[in-house]
Short mmCIF file of C-alpha atoms in Angstrom, two decimals:
data_model
loop_
_atom_site.label_atom_id
_atom_site.label_comp_id
_atom_site.label_asym_id
_atom_site.label_seq_id
_atom_site.Cartn_x
_atom_site.Cartn_y
_atom_site.Cartn_z
CA MET A 1 179.96 104.88 -24.96
CA ILE A 2 180.34 108.46 -23.67
CA PRO A 3 183.78 108.93 -25.33
CA ALA A 4 182.33 107.72 -28.66
CA ILE A 5 179.50 110.25 -28.43
CA ILE A 6 181.94 113.04 -27.58
CA LEU A 7 184.21 112.08 -30.50
CA THR A 8 181.22 111.98 -32.87
CA PHE A 9 180.13 115.49 -31.92
CA LEU A 10 183.72 116.73 -32.14
CA SER A 11 184.13 115.14 -35.57
CA LEU A 12 180.89 116.69 -36.83
CA GLY A 13 181.94 120.05 -35.42
CA LEU A 14 185.28 119.94 -37.22
CA ARG A 15 183.58 118.92 -40.45
CA ALA A 16 181.13 121.80 -40.04
CA VAL A 17 184.03 124.23 -39.59
CA ARG A 18 185.73 122.87 -42.73
CA TRP A 19 182.52 123.06 -44.76
CA ARG A 20 181.74 126.56 -43.46
CA GLU A 21 185.14 127.72 -44.71
CA ILE A 22 184.36 126.41 -48.18
CA VAL A 23 180.80 127.79 -48.29
CA SER A 24 181.80 131.14 -46.80
CA ALA A 25 184.01 131.84 -49.78
CA SER A 26 180.78 132.53 -51.71
CA TYR A 27 178.06 132.92 -49.06
CA PRO A 28 179.02 133.83 -45.49
CA ILE A 29 177.49 131.46 -42.93
CA GLY A 30 178.30 130.63 -39.33
CA VAL A 31 179.58 127.36 -37.89
CA LEU A 32 176.19 126.60 -36.32
CA GLN A 33 174.50 127.21 -39.66
CA ALA A 34 176.91 124.69 -41.22
CA TYR A 35 176.66 122.19 -38.35
CA HIS A 36 172.95 121.49 -38.83
CA PRO A 37 173.22 120.37 -42.51
CA VAL A 38 176.46 118.45 -41.83
CA ALA A 39 174.94 116.51 -38.92
CA ILE A 40 171.76 115.69 -40.85
CA GLY A 41 173.74 114.74 -43.96
CA PHE A 42 175.97 112.32 -42.06
CA MET A 43 172.98 110.86 -40.24
CA LEU A 44 171.33 110.20 -43.62
CA ASN A 45 174.56 108.67 -44.91
CA TYR A 46 174.19 105.98 -42.25
CA VAL A 47 170.61 105.24 -43.31
CA LEU A 48 170.60 105.77 -47.10
CA PRO A 49 172.81 104.02 -49.66
CA ALA A 50 175.50 105.61 -51.84
CA ARG A 51 176.19 108.55 -49.50
CA ALA A 52 172.83 110.06 -50.48
CA GLY A 53 172.94 112.18 -47.33
CA GLU A 54 175.44 114.45 -49.09
CA ILE A 55 172.54 115.80 -51.17
CA ALA A 56 170.75 116.83 -47.98
CA ARG A 57 173.44 119.36 -47.07
CA PRO A 58 172.89 121.73 -50.01
CA LEU A 59 169.11 121.26 -49.76
CA ILE A 60 169.10 122.28 -46.09
CA LEU A 61 171.48 125.15 -46.75
CA GLN A 62 169.25 126.38 -49.57
CA LYS A 63 166.15 126.30 -47.39
CA GLN A 64 167.85 127.68 -44.27
CA ASP A 65 170.19 130.36 -45.72
CA ASN A 66 169.08 130.89 -49.34
CA VAL A 67 172.35 129.54 -50.71
CA PRO A 68 171.73 128.27 -54.27
CA PHE A 69 171.56 124.48 -54.47
CA SER A 70 174.24 124.36 -57.18
CA THR A 71 176.65 126.31 -54.97
CA GLY A 72 175.91 124.07 -52.00
CA LEU A 73 176.40 120.96 -54.11
CA ALA A 74 179.68 122.30 -55.49
CA THR A 75 180.92 122.95 -51.95
CA VAL A 76 179.99 119.40 -50.90
CA ALA A 77 181.92 118.07 -53.90
CA ALA A 78 184.88 120.30 -53.04
CA ALA A 79 184.81 119.07 -49.44
CA ARG A 80 184.89 115.47 -50.72
CA VAL A 81 187.84 116.32 -52.99
CA PHE A 82 189.74 117.91 -50.10
CA HIS A 83 188.94 114.84 -48.00
CA ARG A 84 190.26 112.52 -50.72
CA ILE A 85 193.44 114.58 -51.11
CA PHE A 86 194.04 114.38 -47.37
CA LEU A 87 193.52 110.60 -47.47
CA MET A 88 195.97 110.30 -50.36
CA ILE A 89 198.57 112.26 -48.39
CA LEU A 90 197.93 110.10 -45.35
CA ARG A 91 198.21 106.88 -47.38
CA ALA A 92 201.35 107.99 -49.20
CA GLY A 93 202.92 109.03 -45.90
CA SER A 94 202.02 105.80 -44.17
CA LEU A 95 203.18 103.64 -47.09
CA SER A 96 206.51 105.45 -47.21
CA SER A 97 207.12 104.95 -43.50
CA ILE A 98 206.12 101.28 -43.21
CA HIS A 99 208.87 98.68 -43.15
CA ILE A 100 208.00 95.89 -45.56
CA ASP A 101 209.28 92.44 -44.68
CA PRO A 102 211.55 91.26 -47.53
CA GLY A 103 210.11 87.76 -47.23
CA ILE A 104 206.46 88.76 -47.63
CA SER A 105 204.64 86.63 -50.15
CA MET A 106 200.86 86.33 -50.47
CA THR A 107 198.67 85.07 -53.27
CA PHE A 108 195.15 86.35 -53.97
CA GLY A 109 193.67 84.30 -56.79
CA LYS A 110 195.95 84.98 -59.75
CA TYR A 111 197.68 87.96 -58.07
CA HIS A 112 200.90 87.65 -56.12
CA LEU A 113 201.76 90.24 -53.48
CA ASN A 114 205.40 90.68 -52.49
CA LYS A 115 207.80 93.39 -51.29
CA GLU A 116 208.65 94.59 -54.81
CA LEU A 117 204.98 95.02 -55.75
CA LEU A 118 204.19 96.89 -52.52
CA GLU A 119 207.16 99.21 -53.12
CA LYS A 120 205.93 99.85 -56.69
CA ILE A 121 202.47 100.67 -55.36
CA ALA A 122 203.90 103.05 -52.75
CA ASP A 123 206.13 104.71 -55.37
CA GLY A 124 203.18 105.08 -57.76
CA MET A 125 201.01 106.63 -55.06
CA PHE A 126 203.77 109.07 -54.13
CA ARG A 127 204.26 110.09 -57.77
CA MET A 128 200.50 110.48 -58.23
CA LEU A 129 200.39 112.65 -55.11
CA ILE A 130 203.17 114.88 -56.47
CA VAL A 131 201.35 115.26 -59.81
CA LEU A 132 198.10 116.05 -57.98
CA MET A 133 199.75 118.69 -55.80
CA ILE A 134 201.41 120.31 -58.83
CA GLY A 135 198.04 120.30 -60.62
CA ILE A 136 196.35 121.97 -57.68
CA LEU A 137 199.06 124.63 -57.48
CA ILE A 138 198.80 125.26 -61.21
CA PHE A 139 195.04 125.67 -60.94
CA ILE A 140 194.92 128.00 -57.91
CA VAL A 141 197.65 130.41 -59.04
CA PRO A 142 195.92 133.04 -61.21
CA GLN A 143 198.86 133.46 -63.61
CA THR A 144 199.10 129.75 -64.35
CA ARG A 145 195.34 129.51 -64.64
CA GLN A 146 195.49 132.14 -67.39
CA GLN A 147 198.25 130.13 -69.09
CA MET A 148 196.02 127.04 -68.90
CA ILE A 149 193.20 128.98 -70.61
CA ARG A 150 195.56 130.04 -73.39
CA VAL A 151 196.75 126.45 -73.88
CA LEU A 152 193.17 125.13 -73.95
CA ALA A 153 192.23 127.78 -76.51
CA LYS A 154 195.12 126.67 -78.76
CA ILE A 155 194.02 123.04 -78.79
CA PRO A 156 190.77 123.32 -80.77
CA ASN A 157 190.30 119.67 -81.67
CA LEU A 158 190.95 118.21 -78.22
CA PHE A 159 187.57 119.19 -76.78
CA PRO A 160 184.12 119.46 -78.38
CA GLU A 161 183.08 123.01 -79.20
CA SER A 162 180.18 122.79 -76.76
CA LEU A 163 182.54 122.20 -73.80
CA LYS A 164 184.97 125.07 -74.45
CA PRO A 165 182.88 127.92 -72.98
CA GLY A 166 182.22 125.88 -69.84
CA MET A 167 185.91 125.04 -69.39
CA VAL A 168 186.88 128.69 -69.70
CA ASN A 169 184.09 129.61 -67.26
CA VAL A 170 185.30 127.04 -64.71
CA THR A 171 188.87 128.29 -64.90
CA THR A 172 188.01 132.01 -64.75
CA SER A 173 184.82 132.39 -62.71
CA ASP A 174 185.00 132.55 -58.93
CA ARG A 175 181.32 131.59 -58.67
CA SER A 176 181.73 128.46 -60.81
CA CYS A 177 184.01 126.83 -58.24
CA PRO A 178 183.40 128.31 -54.79
CA ALA A 179 185.91 125.98 -53.21
CA LEU A 180 188.75 127.76 -55.02
CA ASN A 181 187.83 130.94 -53.19
CA ALA A 182 188.41 129.18 -49.88
CA LEU A 183 192.02 128.41 -50.82
CA PRO A 184 194.61 131.06 -50.07
CA SER A 185 196.23 132.56 -53.16
CA PRO A 186 199.96 131.92 -53.17
CA VAL A 187 202.16 134.98 -53.48
CA ILE A 188 204.38 134.89 -56.55
#
């Protein structure tokens, strides 16, 4: 029981450090200031459905440190995206290193699972990971972000007119996506 409690506090502490890094790109806060909302948010996630505790983090941060709710919510979303990317990397890595028995054959209803299908799934996940990583690099490098804006501006019929100003704002404004500020800019 004691090791589980220690691991829980350690996990919350590491999550607070990660979230502080994302929030601090727009509003400087300390690790202890981030720990309180993270701990309460995860506690509420255990009690409320649909990860509703995630909404508590920006609310607490707004009340405690005057960080706008929209910024806090964007940082929570960014933290979830970073978490998902890490899980995709972990899954792709584990799928690529697992030996699949050539004789595996399982049926789930009308679906049949075999070595070939598992290898296709692993290959698809790896390709999706590569595309995702390239997309992230394209988005965080300022020169390619400017190229993306020029391409979006040249495709007038692809997006409704009402969305164009918002898309340009998201790709150019540091305040619109605080999580991008937390990422180091690659040197080109």
